[in-house]
Amino acid sequence: MPNIVIFGAPGSGKGTQSQRIAERYGLHHISTGEVLRKHISEGTPLGVVANEYIKDGHLIPDELMLQVLEHELDSNPATAAGVIFDGFPRTLVQAQAFEQMLEKRGSKLDMVLGLEVDEDDLVQRMINRGRQTGRADDNIDTIRERLNVYHAQTSPLRDFYIDNGKYVAIDGNPAPDTIFSNISSVIDAC
Ligand code: AMP
């Protein structure tokens, strides 16, 4: 049951690469951002709360996010070979609780694929995505705040995963096909 986290700044291509990884390796894809956007579009109580944070580019509080993740973990289809986590964890508190959650289920995190992309490209990619998809938080003010939040709260996780030997850096600048081929080589080697 390989468990893989795809890590990187907003706009680094986590969603695109996760979908392809899930497809090729038969993994269950959990995107916490997608889960929350679904709740928002369905107007659930969680969606109403989540929207207050997402529209300002802030993170959903850890306690709430951990409940969402537990629920997603328990809905993991038995047929999946493992899970690719996209957009989680995003804080040290989440990363530590995540280890315990997996351990409780007799499982563990195997690998963190870190997509590393130049900052200027991140902004442009998110602006383009906002134009194409109408995603509400892909506007310039929210993008800037999401990047601030990433640097303050999420990027320290890179060192956390380097220190525990799970981090594999992936150059996220080339074309998506090239990135995917590099990721596949890393996964195949394991
Ligand atoms: P994403 O689609 O991964 O870029 O996530 C969109 C938004 O959902 C983020 O900007 C956060 O507001 C929220 N979100 C997604 N995942 C998490 C998480 N693990 N912790 C806190 N907030 C999250």
Tab-separated table of C-alpha atoms and ligand atoms in Angstrom:
chain	number	residue	atom	x	y	z
A	1	MET	CA	0.000	0.000	0.000
A	2	PRO	CA	2.254	2.892	-1.070
A	3	ASN	CA	1.267	6.242	0.392
A	4	ILE	CA	2.683	9.213	-1.461
A	5	VAL	CA	2.361	12.923	-0.680
A	6	ILE	CA	2.710	15.386	-3.517
A	7	PHE	CA	4.066	18.589	-2.046
A	8	GLY	CA	4.614	22.062	-3.460
A	9	ALA	CA	3.482	25.670	-3.563
A	10	PRO	CA	0.049	26.595	-4.896
A	11	GLY	CA	0.225	26.453	-8.691
A	12	SER	CA	3.141	23.977	-8.730
A	13	GLY	CA	1.124	21.349	-10.640
A	14	LYS	CA	0.201	19.017	-7.765
A	15	GLY	CA	-3.311	18.347	-9.079
A	16	THR	CA	-2.240	17.571	-12.660
A	17	GLN	CA	0.574	15.247	-11.610
A	18	SER	CA	-1.490	13.519	-8.888
A	19	GLN	CA	-4.201	12.595	-11.361
A	20	ARG	CA	-1.653	11.033	-13.668
A	21	ILE	CA	0.102	9.193	-10.822
A	22	ALA	CA	-3.244	7.876	-9.532
A	23	GLU	CA	-4.126	6.613	-13.001
A	24	ARG	CA	-0.811	4.928	-13.776
A	25	TYR	CA	-0.280	3.288	-10.370
A	26	GLY	CA	-3.906	2.575	-9.401
A	27	LEU	CA	-3.743	4.869	-6.366
A	28	HIS	CA	-6.686	6.580	-4.685
A	29	HIS	CA	-6.323	10.367	-5.142
A	30	ILE	CA	-7.216	12.540	-2.153
A	31	SER	CA	-7.110	16.262	-2.958
A	32	THR	CA	-8.147	18.185	0.153
A	33	GLY	CA	-8.734	21.336	-1.944
A	34	GLU	CA	-11.123	19.406	-4.234
A	35	VAL	CA	-12.936	17.888	-1.245
A	36	LEU	CA	-13.462	21.365	0.213
A	37	ARG	CA	-14.545	22.884	-3.123
A	38	LYS	CA	-17.133	20.098	-3.475
A	39	HIS	CA	-18.506	20.939	-0.022
A	40	ILE	CA	-18.647	24.618	-0.987
A	41	SER	CA	-20.520	23.907	-4.222
A	42	GLU	CA	-22.983	21.671	-2.350
A	43	GLY	CA	-23.460	24.292	0.381
A	44	THR	CA	-22.767	21.851	3.261
A	45	PRO	CA	-22.008	23.257	6.765
A	46	LEU	CA	-18.322	22.361	6.239
A	47	GLY	CA	-18.419	24.124	2.867
A	48	VAL	CA	-19.813	27.296	4.421
A	49	VAL	CA	-17.004	27.386	7.018
A	50	ALA	CA	-14.277	26.400	4.529
A	51	ASN	CA	-15.299	29.109	2.097
A	52	GLU	CA	-14.577	31.802	4.688
A	53	TYR	CA	-10.920	30.734	4.764
A	54	ILE	CA	-10.444	29.773	1.125
A	55	LYS	CA	-11.752	33.048	-0.281
A	56	ASP	CA	-9.122	34.948	1.745
A	57	GLY	CA	-6.330	32.541	0.787
A	58	HIS	CA	-5.988	31.209	4.342
A	59	LEU	CA	-5.693	27.640	5.580
A	60	ILE	CA	-8.628	25.789	7.124
A	61	PRO	CA	-7.875	25.262	10.853
A	62	ASP	CA	-5.859	22.106	11.553
A	63	GLU	CA	-8.450	20.445	13.782
A	64	LEU	CA	-11.156	20.709	11.130
A	65	MET	CA	-8.796	19.653	8.351
A	66	LEU	CA	-7.744	16.555	10.294
A	67	GLN	CA	-11.385	15.510	10.665
A	68	VAL	CA	-11.867	15.922	6.914
A	69	LEU	CA	-8.775	13.813	6.223
A	70	GLU	CA	-9.824	11.013	8.614
A	71	HIS	CA	-13.141	10.827	6.827
A	72	GLU	CA	-11.433	10.659	3.425
A	73	LEU	CA	-9.028	7.963	4.629
A	74	ASP	CA	-11.912	5.840	5.801
A	75	SER	CA	-13.621	6.138	2.411
A	76	ASN	CA	-10.531	4.821	0.614
A	77	PRO	CA	-11.733	2.149	-1.838
A	78	ALA	CA	-10.454	-1.303	-0.931
A	79	THR	CA	-9.374	-1.818	-4.546
A	80	ALA	CA	-6.842	1.045	-4.493
A	81	ALA	CA	-3.171	0.063	-4.345
A	82	GLY	CA	-2.432	3.035	-2.061
A	83	VAL	CA	-3.111	6.744	-1.777
A	84	ILE	CA	-1.717	9.891	-3.332
A	85	PHE	CA	-2.275	12.857	-1.004
A	86	ASP	CA	-2.503	16.183	-2.811
A	87	GLY	CA	-2.628	19.405	-0.750
A	88	PHE	CA	-2.216	17.626	2.590
A	89	PRO	CA	-0.398	18.023	4.942
A	90	ARG	CA	0.087	21.788	4.868
A	91	THR	CA	1.290	22.471	8.428
A	92	LEU	CA	3.634	20.739	10.858
A	93	VAL	CA	0.686	19.973	13.134
A	94	GLN	CA	-1.035	18.213	10.220
A	95	ALA	CA	2.142	16.327	9.275
A	96	GLN	CA	2.593	15.004	12.814
A	97	ALA	CA	-1.061	14.025	13.218
A	98	PHE	CA	-0.915	12.414	9.761
A	99	GLU	CA	1.842	10.018	10.879
A	100	GLN	CA	-0.291	8.913	13.815
A	101	MET	CA	-3.380	8.532	11.633
A	102	LEU	CA	-1.526	6.244	9.235
A	103	GLU	CA	0.101	4.298	12.047
A	104	LYS	CA	-3.317	3.710	13.632
A	105	ARG	CA	-4.358	2.127	10.339
A	106	GLY	CA	-1.248	-0.074	10.174
A	107	SER	CA	0.178	2.051	7.394
A	108	LYS	CA	2.885	4.659	6.836
A	109	LEU	CA	3.962	7.453	4.527
A	110	ASP	CA	6.443	6.172	1.944
A	111	MET	CA	7.496	9.181	-0.080
A	112	VAL	CA	7.041	12.936	-0.486
A	113	LEU	CA	7.425	14.215	-4.032
A	114	GLY	CA	8.254	17.930	-3.843
A	115	LEU	CA	7.458	19.899	-6.981
A	116	GLU	CA	9.892	22.823	-7.084
A	117	VAL	CA	8.842	25.699	-9.375
A	118	ASP	CA	10.166	29.268	-9.840
A	119	GLU	CA	7.979	31.753	-7.951
A	120	ASP	CA	7.196	34.009	-10.963
A	121	ASP	CA	5.895	31.013	-12.876
A	122	LEU	CA	3.612	30.036	-9.999
A	123	VAL	CA	1.763	33.356	-10.143
A	124	GLN	CA	1.367	33.235	-13.920
A	125	ARG	CA	0.153	29.624	-13.852
A	126	MET	CA	-2.515	30.413	-11.268
A	127	ILE	CA	-3.679	33.497	-13.168
A	128	ASN	CA	-4.016	31.369	-16.320
A	129	ARG	CA	-5.858	28.625	-14.411
A	130	GLY	CA	-8.232	31.222	-12.948
A	131	ARG	CA	-9.027	32.469	-16.464
A	132	GLN	CA	-9.622	28.940	-17.752
A	133	THR	CA	-11.551	27.421	-14.856
A	134	GLY	CA	-13.035	30.404	-13.025
A	135	ARG	CA	-11.551	29.063	-9.775
A	136	ALA	CA	-12.434	31.795	-7.266
A	137	ASP	CA	-9.146	31.873	-5.312
A	138	ASP	CA	-7.030	32.171	-8.500
A	139	ASN	CA	-7.152	35.985	-8.522
A	140	ILE	CA	-4.043	38.079	-7.965
A	141	ASP	CA	-4.782	39.266	-4.400
A	142	THR	CA	-5.702	35.804	-3.135
A	143	ILE	CA	-2.784	34.245	-5.019
A	144	ARG	CA	-0.348	36.576	-3.215
A	145	GLU	CA	-1.876	35.700	0.153
A	146	ARG	CA	-1.787	31.961	-0.620
A	147	LEU	CA	1.911	32.254	-1.448
A	148	ASN	CA	2.556	34.157	1.825
A	149	VAL	CA	0.716	31.450	3.733
A	150	TYR	CA	2.674	28.775	1.870
A	151	HIS	CA	6.023	30.342	2.827
A	152	ALA	CA	5.003	30.910	6.453
A	153	GLN	CA	3.136	27.697	7.272
A	154	THR	CA	3.719	25.017	4.631
A	155	SER	CA	7.265	25.355	3.267
A	156	PRO	CA	8.838	24.360	6.653
A	157	LEU	CA	7.460	20.879	5.923
A	158	ARG	CA	10.092	20.536	3.210
A	159	ASP	CA	12.835	20.434	5.876
A	160	PHE	CA	10.719	18.155	8.049
A	161	TYR	CA	10.514	15.599	5.236
A	162	ILE	CA	14.148	16.075	4.185
A	163	ASP	CA	15.154	15.344	7.796
A	164	ASN	CA	13.136	12.130	7.956
A	165	GLY	CA	14.500	11.008	4.586
A	166	LYS	CA	11.197	10.960	2.701
A	167	TYR	CA	11.589	14.057	0.508
A	168	VAL	CA	12.395	13.675	-3.204
A	169	ALA	CA	12.825	16.965	-5.091
A	170	ILE	CA	11.227	17.097	-8.535
A	171	ASP	CA	11.944	19.942	-10.960
A	172	GLY	CA	8.454	21.330	-11.552
A	173	ASN	CA	9.496	23.816	-14.270
A	174	PRO	CA	9.489	21.694	-17.459
A	175	ALA	CA	6.430	20.581	-19.454
A	176	PRO	CA	3.932	18.346	-17.568
A	177	ASP	CA	4.905	15.268	-19.623
A	178	THR	CA	8.572	15.656	-18.679
A	179	ILE	CA	7.700	16.137	-15.008
A	180	PHE	CA	5.510	13.041	-15.070
A	181	SER	CA	8.212	10.969	-16.695
A	182	ASN	CA	10.696	12.068	-13.982
A	183	ILE	CA	8.163	11.258	-11.254
A	184	SER	CA	7.480	7.831	-12.776
A	185	SER	CA	11.204	7.020	-12.749
A	186	VAL	CA	11.358	7.870	-9.034
A	187	ILE	CA	8.300	5.759	-8.198
A	188	ASP	CA	9.438	2.844	-10.383
A	189	ALA	CA	12.830	2.847	-8.663
A	190	CYS	CA	11.069	2.228	-5.347
B	1	AMP	P1	-5.666	23.536	-3.144
B	1	AMP	O1	-6.694	23.128	-4.139
B	1	AMP	O2	-4.854	22.387	-2.612
B	1	AMP	O3	-4.787	24.661	-3.630
B	1	AMP	O4	-6.451	24.096	-1.860
B	1	AMP	C1	-7.305	25.231	-1.955
B	1	AMP	C2	-7.545	25.825	-0.595
B	1	AMP	O5	-8.176	24.856	0.262
B	1	AMP	C3	-6.292	26.259	0.163
B	1	AMP	O6	-5.859	27.556	-0.207
B	1	AMP	C4	-6.785	26.200	1.613
B	1	AMP	O7	-7.587	27.314	1.924
B	1	AMP	C5	-7.696	24.971	1.599
B	1	AMP	N1	-6.947	23.750	1.949
B	1	AMP	C6	-6.711	22.673	1.137
B	1	AMP	N2	-5.986	21.744	1.770
B	1	AMP	C7	-5.747	22.229	3.020
B	1	AMP	C8	-5.028	21.753	4.157
B	1	AMP	N3	-4.373	20.578	4.131
B	1	AMP	N4	-5.006	22.536	5.275
B	1	AMP	C9	-5.650	23.707	5.320
B	1	AMP	N5	-6.327	24.236	4.287
B	1	AMP	C10	-6.379	23.505	3.133
